[in-house]
Coordinates of C-alpha atoms in Angstrom, one line a residue:
Chain A
X1 CA 0.0 0.0 0.0
X2 CA 1.7 3.1 -1.2
X3 CA 1.1 6.7 -2.1
X4 CA 1.5 7.8 -5.7
X5 CA 2.2 11.5 -6.3
X6 CA 2.3 12.9 -9.9
X7 CA 3.4 16.5 -10.1
X8 CA 3.1 18.6 -13.2
X9 CA 3.6 15.9 -15.8
X10 CA 4.1 17.3 -19.2
X11 CA 4.8 15.5 -22.5
X12 CA 4.6 16.7 -26.1
X13 CA 5.1 14.0 -28.7
X14 CA 7.0 15.0 -31.9
X15 CA 7.8 18.4 -30.5
X16 CA 8.8 20.9 -33.1
X17 CA 7.1 19.2 -35.9
X18 CA 3.7 19.9 -37.5
X19 CA 2.5 16.6 -35.8
X20 CA 3.3 17.9 -32.4
X21 CA 0.8 16.6 -29.9
X22 CA 0.5 17.7 -26.3
X23 CA -0.3 14.4 -24.6
X24 CA 0.1 15.3 -21.0
X25 CA -0.6 18.9 -20.0
X26 CA 0.7 19.8 -16.6
X27 CA -1.1 16.8 -15.0
X28 CA -1.0 16.4 -11.3
X29 CA -2.6 13.6 -9.2
X30 CA -2.2 12.4 -5.7
X31 CA -3.4 8.9 -5.0
X32 CA -3.6 8.0 -1.3
X33 CA -2.4 4.5 -0.2
X34 CA -5.0 2.0 -1.0
X35 CA -6.9 4.3 -3.4
X36 CA -8.6 2.5 -6.3
X37 CA -9.1 5.1 -9.0
X38 CA -11.1 4.5 -12.2
X39 CA -10.0 6.5 -15.2
X40 CA -12.4 7.7 -17.9
X41 CA -11.8 9.8 -21.0
X42 CA -12.4 9.8 -24.7
X43 CA -9.8 8.4 -27.2
X44 CA -6.7 10.5 -27.2
X45 CA -7.4 12.1 -23.9
X46 CA -4.1 10.9 -22.6
X47 CA -5.1 7.9 -20.4
X48 CA -2.7 5.4 -21.8
X49 CA 0.0 8.1 -22.1
X50 CA -0.4 8.7 -18.4
X51 CA 0.1 5.0 -17.7
X52 CA 3.1 4.8 -20.0
X53 CA 4.6 7.9 -18.2
X54 CA 4.2 6.1 -14.9
X55 CA 5.6 2.9 -16.4
X56 CA 8.6 4.8 -17.8
X57 CA 8.0 3.9 -21.4
X58 CA 9.2 7.4 -22.4
X59 CA 10.9 10.4 -20.9
X60 CA 8.8 13.2 -19.6
X61 CA 9.4 16.8 -20.7
X62 CA 8.7 17.9 -17.2
X63 CA 7.2 16.6 -13.9
X64 CA 7.9 14.3 -11.1
X65 CA 6.6 10.8 -10.2
X66 CA 6.9 9.7 -6.6
X67 CA 5.8 6.2 -5.6
X68 CA 5.9 5.1 -2.0
X69 CA 8.2 8.0 -1.1
X70 CA 10.7 7.2 -3.8
X71 CA 11.3 9.5 -6.8
X72 CA 11.1 7.1 -9.8
X73 CA 11.1 9.8 -12.5
X74 CA 14.5 8.9 -13.7
X75 CA 14.3 5.2 -13.3
X76 CA 14.3 2.8 -16.3
X77 CA 11.1 1.0 -17.1
X78 CA 12.2 -2.4 -15.8
X79 CA 13.5 -0.8 -12.6
X80 CA 10.1 0.7 -11.9
X81 CA 8.5 -2.5 -12.6
X82 CA 9.9 -3.9 -9.4
X83 CA 7.0 -2.1 -7.6
X84 CA 4.5 -1.6 -10.4
X85 CA 2.2 -4.3 -11.8
X86 CA 0.4 -3.6 -15.1
X87 CA -2.1 -5.2 -17.3
X88 CA -3.3 -4.3 -20.8
X89 CA -6.3 -4.9 -23.0
X90 CA -4.5 -7.5 -25.1
X91 CA -4.0 -10.7 -23.0
X92 CA -1.0 -11.6 -25.3
X93 CA 1.0 -8.7 -23.9
X94 CA 1.2 -9.8 -20.3
X95 CA 2.3 -13.4 -20.8
X96 CA 4.9 -15.5 -22.7
X97 CA 3.0 -17.9 -25.0
X98 CA 5.6 -20.6 -25.4
X99 CA 6.4 -20.9 -21.7
X100 CA 4.3 -22.9 -19.2
X101 CA 1.9 -21.3 -16.8
X102 CA 4.2 -22.1 -14.0
X103 CA 7.3 -20.6 -15.8
X104 CA 5.3 -17.4 -16.5
X105 CA 4.4 -17.1 -12.8
X106 CA 8.0 -17.9 -11.8
X107 CA 9.3 -15.2 -14.1
X108 CA 6.9 -12.6 -12.7
X109 CA 7.7 -13.7 -9.2
X110 CA 11.5 -13.3 -9.9
X111 CA 11.1 -9.7 -8.5
X112 CA 10.4 -10.8 -5.0
X113 CA 11.2 -14.5 -4.9
X114 CA 14.0 -15.7 -2.5
X115 CA 17.1 -16.8 -4.3
X116 CA 17.0 -20.3 -5.9
X117 CA 19.1 -22.0 -8.5
X118 CA 16.2 -23.2 -10.6
X119 CA 13.5 -20.7 -11.6
X120 CA 10.8 -23.3 -11.0
X121 CA 11.1 -25.0 -7.6
X122 CA 9.0 -26.9 -5.2
X123 CA 8.6 -24.1 -2.6
X124 CA 7.3 -21.5 -5.2
X125 CA 5.3 -24.1 -7.0
X126 CA 3.1 -24.8 -3.9
X127 CA 2.5 -21.0 -3.7
X128 CA 1.7 -20.7 -7.4
X129 CA -0.8 -23.7 -7.1
X130 CA -2.5 -22.0 -4.2
X131 CA -2.8 -18.7 -6.2
X132 CA -4.1 -20.4 -9.3
X133 CA -6.7 -22.4 -7.4
X134 CA -8.1 -19.1 -6.1
X135 CA -9.0 -18.2 -9.8
X136 CA -11.3 -21.3 -9.8
X137 CA -10.5 -21.9 -13.5
X138 CA -8.8 -25.3 -12.9
X139 CA -5.5 -23.8 -14.0
X140 CA -3.8 -25.2 -10.9
X141 CA -3.9 -28.7 -12.5
X142 CA -2.5 -27.4 -15.8
X143 CA 0.7 -25.6 -14.5
X144 CA 2.8 -27.4 -17.2
X145 CA 0.6 -26.2 -20.0
X146 CA 1.9 -23.6 -22.4
X147 CA 0.4 -20.2 -21.8
X148 CA -0.5 -19.8 -25.5
X149 CA -2.9 -22.7 -25.3
X150 CA -5.2 -20.9 -22.9
X151 CA -8.2 -18.8 -23.9
X152 CA -8.0 -15.1 -23.8
X153 CA -9.9 -14.9 -20.5
X154 CA -7.8 -17.6 -18.9
X155 CA -4.6 -15.8 -20.0
X156 CA -5.8 -12.5 -18.7
X157 CA -6.7 -14.0 -15.4
X158 CA -3.2 -15.5 -15.2
X159 CA -1.7 -12.2 -16.3
X160 CA -3.6 -10.5 -13.5
X161 CA -2.0 -12.9 -11.0
X162 CA 1.4 -12.2 -12.5
X163 CA 0.9 -8.5 -12.2
X164 CA 0.0 -8.8 -8.5
X165 CA 2.2 -11.7 -7.5
X166 CA 5.1 -9.6 -6.3
X167 CA 3.1 -7.4 -4.0
X168 CA 3.4 -4.2 -6.1
X169 CA 3.0 -0.8 -4.6
X170 CA 0.9 0.2 -7.6
X171 CA -1.3 -1.7 -10.0
X172 CA -2.2 -0.2 -13.4
X173 CA -5.0 -1.7 -15.5
X174 CA -5.5 -0.4 -19.0
X175 CA -8.9 -1.6 -20.2
X176 CA -7.9 -5.1 -19.2
X177 CA -11.3 -6.6 -19.8
X178 CA -12.1 -4.8 -23.0
X179 CA -11.0 -7.7 -25.3
X180 CA -13.0 -10.4 -23.3
X181 CA -16.5 -11.6 -23.8
X182 CA -19.0 -10.0 -21.3
X183 CA -19.2 -13.1 -19.1
X184 CA -15.4 -13.5 -18.8
X185 CA -15.0 -9.8 -18.4
X186 CA -17.3 -9.9 -15.4
X187 CA -15.3 -12.7 -13.9
X188 CA -12.0 -10.9 -14.4
X189 CA -13.4 -7.7 -12.9
X190 CA -14.6 -9.6 -9.9
X191 CA -11.2 -11.1 -9.5
X192 CA -9.6 -7.7 -9.9
X193 CA -11.7 -6.3 -7.1
X194 CA -11.0 -9.3 -4.9
X195 CA -7.2 -9.1 -5.5
X196 CA -7.0 -5.3 -5.0
X197 CA -9.0 -5.5 -1.8
X198 CA -7.0 -8.5 -0.4
X199 CA -3.6 -6.9 -1.0
X200 CA -4.8 -3.3 -0.3
X201 CA -3.2 -2.2 -3.6
X202 CA -3.1 1.3 -4.8
X203 CA -4.7 1.0 -8.2
X204 CA -5.5 2.9 -11.4
X205 CA -7.9 1.4 -13.8
X206 CA -8.7 2.8 -17.3
X207 CA -12.1 1.8 -18.6
X208 CA -14.7 2.8 -21.1
X209 CA -17.5 1.3 -19.1
X210 CA -19.0 4.1 -17.1
X211 CA -21.0 1.8 -15.0
X212 CA -17.9 -0.1 -14.0
X213 CA -16.1 3.1 -13.5
X214 CA -18.6 4.3 -10.9
X215 CA -19.1 0.9 -9.2
X216 CA -15.5 -0.1 -8.8
X217 CA -13.0 1.6 -6.6
X218 CA -13.4 4.6 -4.4
X219 CA -12.6 7.4 -6.8
X220 CA -13.1 8.3 -10.4
X221 CA -11.2 10.7 -12.6
X222 CA -12.1 11.9 -16.1
X223 CA -9.2 12.9 -18.4
X224 CA -9.5 15.3 -21.3
X225 CA -6.7 16.7 -23.5
X226 CA -3.9 15.6 -21.2
X227 CA -5.5 16.9 -18.1
X228 CA -7.7 15.7 -15.3
X229 CA -11.1 17.3 -16.1
X230 CA -13.0 15.7 -13.3
X231 CA -12.1 14.1 -10.0
X232 CA -14.8 12.7 -7.8
X233 CA -14.8 10.5 -4.7
X234 CA -16.7 9.9 -1.6
X235 CA -20.4 10.7 -1.2
X236 CA -20.5 12.8 -4.4
X237 CA -19.4 9.8 -6.3
X238 CA -21.9 7.4 -4.7
X239 CA -24.8 9.7 -5.6
X240 CA -23.6 10.1 -9.2
X241 CA -25.4 8.1 -11.9
X242 CA -24.0 7.3 -15.4
X243 CA -26.3 10.0 -16.9
X244 CA -25.1 12.6 -14.4
X245 CA -21.5 11.7 -15.2
X246 CA -22.1 12.1 -18.9
X247 CA -23.7 15.4 -18.4
X248 CA -20.9 16.7 -16.3
X249 CA -18.4 15.2 -18.8
X250 CA -20.1 17.3 -21.6
X251 CA -20.1 20.4 -19.5
X252 CA -16.5 20.1 -18.3
X253 CA -14.9 19.3 -21.6
X254 CA -16.7 21.9 -23.5
X255 CA -16.1 20.3 -26.9
X256 CA -17.9 17.6 -28.8
X257 CA -17.7 14.1 -27.5
X258 CA -16.5 12.2 -30.5
X259 CA -15.8 9.0 -28.9
X260 CA -18.0 6.2 -30.2
X261 CA -17.3 3.9 -27.4
X262 CA -18.4 6.3 -24.7
X263 CA -21.5 7.2 -26.7
X264 CA -22.1 3.5 -27.3
X265 CA -21.9 2.6 -23.6
X266 CA -24.2 5.5 -22.9
X267 CA -26.9 4.2 -25.2
X268 CA -26.5 0.7 -23.8
X269 CA -26.9 1.8 -20.2
X270 CA -29.0 4.9 -20.5
Chain B
X1 CA 35.3 -46.9 -47.6
X2 CA 32.8 -49.0 -45.7
X3 CA 29.6 -47.7 -44.4
X4 CA 31.0 -47.8 -40.9
X5 CA 33.9 -45.7 -41.8
X6 CA 31.6 -43.3 -43.7
X7 CA 29.5 -42.9 -40.6
X8 CA 32.4 -42.4 -38.3
X9 CA 33.8 -39.7 -40.6
X10 CA 30.3 -38.1 -40.8
X11 CA 30.0 -38.2 -37.0
X12 CA 33.5 -36.7 -36.5
X13 CA 32.5 -33.8 -38.7
X14 CA 29.0 -33.6 -37.3
X15 CA 30.0 -33.6 -33.7
X16 CA 32.3 -30.6 -34.3
X17 CA 29.4 -28.6 -35.7
X18 CA 27.0 -29.5 -32.9
X19 CA 27.9 -26.5 -30.7
X20 CA 27.3 -24.3 -33.7
X21 CA 23.9 -25.8 -34.2
X22 CA 23.2 -25.2 -30.5
X23 CA 24.2 -21.6 -31.0
X24 CA 22.0 -21.2 -34.0
X25 CA 19.2 -22.8 -32.0
X26 CA 19.6 -20.3 -29.2
X27 CA 19.6 -17.3 -31.6
X28 CA 16.8 -18.4 -33.9
X29 CA 14.5 -20.5 -31.7
X30 CA 15.1 -19.2 -28.2
X31 CA 15.8 -15.5 -28.8
X32 CA 13.7 -15.6 -32.0
X33 CA 16.2 -13.5 -33.8
X34 CA 18.2 -14.0 -36.9
X35 CA 21.8 -13.4 -36.0
X36 CA 24.3 -13.1 -38.9
X37 CA 27.2 -12.6 -36.5
X38 CA 27.4 -16.4 -36.6
X39 CA 29.3 -16.4 -39.9
X40 CA 32.0 -14.2 -38.4
X41 CA 32.2 -15.7 -35.0
X42 CA 32.8 -19.2 -36.4
X43 CA 36.0 -17.9 -38.0
X44 CA 37.0 -15.8 -35.0
X45 CA 36.9 -19.0 -33.0
X46 CA 39.1 -20.7 -35.5
X47 CA 41.7 -17.9 -35.7
X48 CA 42.0 -17.3 -31.9
X49 CA 42.2 -21.0 -31.4
X50 CA 45.0 -21.3 -33.9
X51 CA 47.1 -18.6 -32.3
X52 CA 46.7 -20.0 -28.8
X53 CA 47.3 -23.5 -30.0
X54 CA 50.6 -22.5 -31.6
X55 CA 51.5 -20.7 -28.4
X56 CA 51.3 -24.2 -26.8
X57 CA 48.0 -24.2 -25.0
X58 CA 45.6 -26.4 -27.0
X59 CA 43.1 -26.7 -24.1
X60 CA 43.1 -23.0 -23.3
X61 CA 42.8 -22.4 -27.1
X62 CA 39.2 -23.8 -27.1
X63 CA 38.2 -21.6 -24.2
X64 CA 39.8 -18.5 -25.8
X65 CA 38.1 -19.2 -29.1
X66 CA 34.7 -19.5 -27.4
X67 CA 35.4 -16.3 -25.4
X68 CA 36.3 -14.4 -28.6
X69 CA 33.0 -15.6 -30.0
X70 CA 31.2 -14.3 -26.9
X71 CA 32.9 -10.9 -27.4
X72 CA 31.7 -10.8 -31.0
X73 CA 28.2 -11.5 -29.6
X74 CA 28.6 -8.7 -27.1
X75 CA 29.3 -6.3 -29.9
X76 CA 26.2 -7.4 -31.9
X77 CA 24.2 -7.3 -28.7
X78 CA 25.3 -3.7 -27.8
X79 CA 24.6 -2.5 -31.4
X80 CA 21.1 -4.0 -31.1
X81 CA 20.1 -3.0 -27.6
X82 CA 22.0 0.2 -26.7
X83 CA 22.3 1.7 -30.2
X84 CA 19.0 0.4 -31.4
X85 CA 20.3 -0.9 -34.7
X86 CA 18.2 -3.4 -36.6
X87 CA 19.1 -6.9 -35.4
X88 CA 19.9 -8.3 -38.8
X89 CA 22.0 -5.3 -39.7
X90 CA 23.8 -5.4 -36.3
X91 CA 24.9 -9.0 -37.1
X92 CA 26.0 -8.0 -40.6
X93 CA 28.0 -5.1 -39.2
X94 CA 29.8 -7.2 -36.6
X95 CA 30.4 -10.0 -39.2
X96 CA 31.9 -7.6 -41.7
X97 CA 34.1 -5.9 -39.1
X98 CA 35.2 -9.4 -37.8
X99 CA 36.9 -10.1 -41.2
X100 CA 39.5 -7.5 -40.4
X101 CA 39.8 -8.6 -36.8
X102 CA 40.4 -12.2 -37.9
X103 CA 43.0 -11.1 -40.4
X104 CA 44.8 -9.3 -37.6
X105 CA 44.5 -12.2 -35.2
X106 CA 46.3 -14.4 -37.7
X107 CA 49.1 -11.8 -37.8
X108 CA 48.2 -10.1 -41.0
X109 CA 47.9 -13.2 -43.2
X110 CA 45.0 -15.3 -44.3
X111 CA 46.4 -18.7 -43.2
X112 CA 48.3 -20.0 -40.3
X113 CA 49.7 -23.5 -40.1
X114 CA 49.5 -25.3 -36.7
X115 CA 53.2 -25.7 -36.5
X116 CA 56.1 -24.3 -34.6
X117 CA 59.9 -24.0 -34.9
X118 CA 61.8 -26.6 -33.0
X119 CA 65.2 -28.2 -33.0
X120 CA 65.4 -31.7 -34.4
X121 CA 67.7 -34.4 -33.0
X122 CA 70.6 -33.1 -35.2
X123 CA 70.1 -29.6 -33.7
X124 CA 68.7 -28.1 -36.9
X125 CA 65.7 -25.8 -36.8
X126 CA 62.6 -27.5 -38.4
X127 CA 58.9 -26.9 -38.4
X128 CA 57.0 -29.4 -36.3
X129 CA 53.2 -29.8 -35.9
X130 CA 51.8 -28.3 -32.7
X131 CA 50.1 -30.4 -30.1
X132 CA 46.4 -30.4 -30.4
X133 CA 43.8 -31.8 -28.0
X134 CA 43.0 -34.4 -30.7
X135 CA 46.6 -35.5 -30.9
X136 CA 47.0 -35.8 -27.2
X137 CA 43.7 -37.6 -26.8
X138 CA 44.6 -40.1 -29.4
X139 CA 47.9 -40.7 -27.8
X140 CA 46.1 -41.1 -24.4
X141 CA 43.7 -43.7 -25.9
X142 CA 46.5 -45.6 -27.6
X143 CA 48.3 -45.7 -24.3
X144 CA 45.2 -47.0 -22.5
X145 CA 44.0 -49.5 -25.1
X146 CA 47.4 -50.5 -26.4
X147 CA 45.9 -50.3 -30.0
X148 CA 48.5 -48.5 -32.0
X149 CA 46.4 -48.4 -35.2
X150 CA 43.5 -46.6 -33.5
X151 CA 41.4 -44.8 -36.1
X152 CA 42.1 -41.0 -35.7
X153 CA 38.5 -40.3 -36.7
X154 CA 37.2 -42.5 -34.0
X155 CA 39.2 -40.9 -31.2
X156 CA 38.2 -37.5 -32.6
X157 CA 34.5 -38.4 -32.4
X158 CA 35.0 -39.6 -28.9
X159 CA 36.7 -36.4 -27.7
X160 CA 34.4 -34.0 -29.5
X161 CA 31.5 -36.1 -28.3
X162 CA 32.5 -35.8 -24.6
X163 CA 32.9 -32.0 -25.0
X164 CA 29.6 -31.7 -26.8
X165 CA 27.7 -33.7 -24.3
X166 CA 29.2 -31.7 -21.4
X167 CA 28.2 -28.4 -23.2
X168 CA 24.7 -29.7 -23.9
X169 CA 24.2 -30.8 -20.3
X170 CA 25.3 -27.4 -18.9
X171 CA 23.0 -25.6 -21.4
X172 CA 20.0 -27.8 -20.6
X173 CA 20.4 -27.0 -16.9
X174 CA 21.2 -23.3 -17.5
X175 CA 17.9 -22.7 -19.4
X176 CA 16.0 -23.6 -16.3
X177 CA 17.8 -21.3 -13.9
X178 CA 16.5 -17.7 -13.5
X179 CA 18.9 -16.0 -15.9
X180 CA 18.3 -18.8 -18.4
X181 CA 14.6 -18.5 -18.1
X182 CA 14.9 -14.7 -18.5
X183 CA 16.6 -15.3 -21.9
X184 CA 13.9 -17.7 -23.0
X185 CA 11.2 -15.3 -22.0
X186 CA 12.9 -12.4 -23.7
X187 CA 12.7 -14.3 -27.0
X188 CA 9.0 -15.1 -26.3
X189 CA 7.7 -11.8 -25.0
X190 CA 10.2 -9.0 -24.2
X191 CA 7.6 -6.6 -22.9
X192 CA 6.5 -9.1 -20.3
X193 CA 10.1 -9.6 -19.2
X194 CA 10.5 -5.8 -18.7
X195 CA 7.3 -5.6 -16.7
X196 CA 8.6 -8.4 -14.5
X197 CA 11.4 -6.0 -13.6
X198 CA 14.0 -8.0 -15.5
X199 CA 16.6 -6.2 -17.6
X200 CA 15.6 -7.6 -21.0
X201 CA 18.4 -6.0 -22.8
X202 CA 20.9 -7.7 -20.6
X203 CA 19.1 -11.0 -21.0
X204 CA 19.2 -10.6 -24.8
X205 CA 22.9 -9.6 -24.9
X206 CA 23.7 -12.6 -22.7
X207 CA 21.8 -14.9 -25.0
X208 CA 23.6 -13.5 -28.1
X209 CA 27.0 -13.9 -26.4
X210 CA 26.2 -17.5 -25.4
X211 CA 25.1 -18.3 -28.9
X212 CA 28.2 -16.9 -30.5
X213 CA 30.5 -18.5 -27.9
X214 CA 29.1 -21.9 -29.0
X215 CA 29.5 -21.1 -32.7
X216 CA 33.1 -20.0 -32.0
X217 CA 33.7 -23.2 -30.0
X218 CA 32.8 -25.2 -33.1
X219 CA 35.2 -23.1 -35.1
X220 CA 37.9 -23.8 -32.5
X221 CA 37.2 -27.5 -32.5
X222 CA 37.3 -27.7 -36.3
X223 CA 40.6 -25.7 -36.3
X224 CA 42.3 -28.2 -34.1
X225 CA 41.0 -31.1 -36.0
X226 CA 41.6 -30.0 -39.6
X227 CA 44.7 -27.9 -38.9
X228 CA 44.2 -25.1 -41.5
X229 CA 42.0 -22.1 -41.6
X230 CA 40.5 -19.9 -44.2
X231 CA 39.1 -16.5 -43.6
X232 CA 36.1 -17.1 -45.8
X233 CA 35.3 -20.4 -44.1
X234 CA 32.4 -18.9 -42.1
X235 CA 30.3 -17.7 -45.0
X236 CA 27.1 -19.7 -45.1
X237 CA 27.7 -21.2 -41.6
X238 CA 24.4 -19.7 -40.5
X239 CA 22.5 -21.6 -43.1
X240 CA 24.3 -24.8 -42.3
X241 CA 23.4 -24.3 -38.6
X242 CA 19.8 -23.5 -39.5
X243 CA 19.6 -26.6 -41.7
X244 CA 20.7 -28.7 -38.7
X245 CA 18.2 -27.1 -36.4
X246 CA 15.4 -27.6 -38.8
X247 CA 16.3 -31.2 -39.6
X248 CA 16.4 -31.9 -35.9
X249 CA 12.9 -30.4 -35.6
X250 CA 11.6 -32.7 -38.2
X251 CA 12.5 -35.7 -36.0
X252 CA 11.8 -34.2 -32.5
X253 CA 9.2 -31.5 -33.0
X254 CA 9.5 -28.3 -31.0
X255 CA 8.4 -28.8 -27.5
X256 CA 10.7 -28.0 -24.6
X257 CA 14.0 -26.1 -24.8
X258 CA 15.9 -29.3 -23.7
X259 CA 14.4 -31.3 -26.5
X260 CA 15.2 -28.4 -28.8
X261 CA 18.8 -28.6 -27.8
X262 CA 19.0 -32.3 -28.2
X263 CA 17.2 -32.1 -31.6
X264 CA 19.7 -29.5 -32.8
X265 CA 22.5 -31.9 -31.9
X266 CA 21.0 -34.8 -33.8
X267 CA 20.1 -32.5 -36.6
X268 CA 23.7 -31.5 -37.0
X269 CA 24.8 -35.2 -37.1
X270 CA 22.1 -36.2 -39.5
X271 CA 23.0 -33.3 -41.8
X272 CA 26.6 -34.4 -42.0
X273 CA 25.5 -38.0 -42.7
X274 CA 23.4 -36.6 -45.6
X275 CA 26.4 -34.7 -46.8
X276 CA 28.7 -37.7 -46.6
X277 CA 26.3 -39.7 -48.7
X278 CA 26.0 -36.9 -51.2
X279 CA 29.9 -36.8 -51.5
X280 CA 29.8 -40.6 -51.9
X281 CA 27.6 -40.2 -55.0
X282 CA 30.1 -37.7 -56.3
X283 CA 28.6 -34.4 -55.3
X284 CA 31.4 -31.8 -55.7
X285 CA 32.3 -30.1 -52.4
X286 CA 31.4 -26.7 -53.7
X287 CA 27.8 -27.8 -54.0
X288 CA 27.5 -28.0 -50.2
X289 CA 26.3 -24.5 -49.7
X290 CA 23.6 -24.8 -52.4
X291 CA 22.5 -28.1 -50.9
X292 CA 22.2 -26.5 -47.4
X293 CA 20.2 -23.6 -48.7
X294 CA 17.9 -25.9 -50.6
X295 CA 17.4 -28.0 -47.5
X296 CA 16.5 -25.0 -45.4
X297 CA 14.1 -23.7 -48.1
X298 CA 12.3 -27.0 -48.3
X299 CA 12.1 -27.5 -44.6
X300 CA 10.7 -24.0 -44.1
X301 CA 8.1 -24.4 -46.8
X302 CA 6.9 -27.9 -45.6
X303 CA 4.3 -26.5 -43.3
X304 CA 2.9 -24.4 -46.1
X305 CA 2.8 -27.2 -48.5
X306 CA 1.2 -29.5 -45.9
X307 CA -1.5 -26.9 -45.3
X308 CA -2.2 -26.5 -49.0
X309 CA -2.6 -30.3 -49.4
X310 CA -4.9 -30.4 -46.4
X311 CA -7.0 -27.6 -47.8
X312 CA -7.2 -29.2 -51.2
X313 CA -8.3 -32.5 -49.7
X314 CA -10.9 -30.8 -47.6
X315 CA -12.2 -29.0 -50.6
X316 CA -12.4 -32.2 -52.6
X317 CA -14.3 -34.0 -49.8
X318 CA -16.8 -31.2 -49.6
X319 CA -17.5 -31.2 -53.4
X320 CA -17.6 -35.0 -53.7

């Protein structure tokens, strides 16, 4: 459980060219330890850029990232990954397809595992089996199966375990259920909630599902043009309906909502 | 030549090329990356081994040859990861540069005989052949068995076989340790390796170094056995290695990394047996490279052809 403090993050891609795009515009955010923040915003609002900035996929033009009291702004991506777990929309991204489930978990666990000669060993295996059985997908009996043979949902569930296996200080979820069928997505979301609660993780979750955004976690932010346009939590958030949120979204952003997916989820739920 | 002799001769060649096949397997199958350094590191292994052997350390020569290959791999690895140069081009650049290095290692000439100046019984300076591991090993076997007419090829197969099995065993274990697994995972999904807080660049460079060290070890072994070198010897080595790996796959499939290593070994042996038979039916030696290239092309297109045939058959069944 750790505090995440982002101060004045700024990033322009292709600066000095006609294609210059201001992706993060002096963005600041303070996430208290144990905060579960859902992140909304139309395409190009800077949600994924924000995640990539935290993950260290590119250098910021300006700004500071402090996680659990440590300034990680200058750390390399793999160094930050010691304390950050992440999961993306594509289940393929988080797992190695030609390695077994057990090897995948062992690799993810390398961060915090005690030293051992072989990567896969009896002590860790018992722990992995226990973790896998908590998924209730029967994967604990298939630890020697190649990851690539699992379905998208199974892979994403396994990837979620991998992202949280090393007790990260921060968990980043980028639409991690968007590529799954509704039933599986529901299951993975439930699993997410359960894992985040059990480990008291500080967590940011990007979603296009407004319902889920309001139901899950304790705080919701809406991003627009590289900034946080709306930040609601507590009682105000509990009272908020999807329709209210859309209305405020329109009012705040002051420009046309041209995101099909948000409009779509609006028509589905409204 | 009897079949037995033919097989022993094929094996003595094939064994020497096993480390190279293992190296190619690591580059192509484990790291999933075409590495053209291999053509150059084979020769660097030969040249460094020659120089150290002449200096009188045949055992150390193998080790030095392999280390020189690892350095070549380090160079390619740095070009690829730190300088972000395209992997294929990185290999070509190192390979090209190595030509000069190899020339310099041989003391500015393109051939170096494994011989040294010594005084003969009459006190006159003459050139005598240097000791090689193969020579010492045969002498040792002759000593032990008392068989003075021991086939040199047979003792060579035994020695190379022992070295190869030891290398294979170490590799098989290595790929299940944490650094070894990191290399496998880097070839499979580099992003996942990074997000597991493992330095994927380092894993990749280590893998390339390991691969090229093995290739150079083959070069060093060959150098001690055949006693001459040739700066162009490495050209096409990559294709030979790839042919071995693919032939091995035909027999063993591609399941675990251990099976992959073993299949690369048998692939290399089978490939040499095929070559020996081709020579037997009067294939000229210059045809080797074309044959290797054709084998690789056929092996790589087999899955496609198999699929075409299956589709055709399915279509027929539907229309019938």
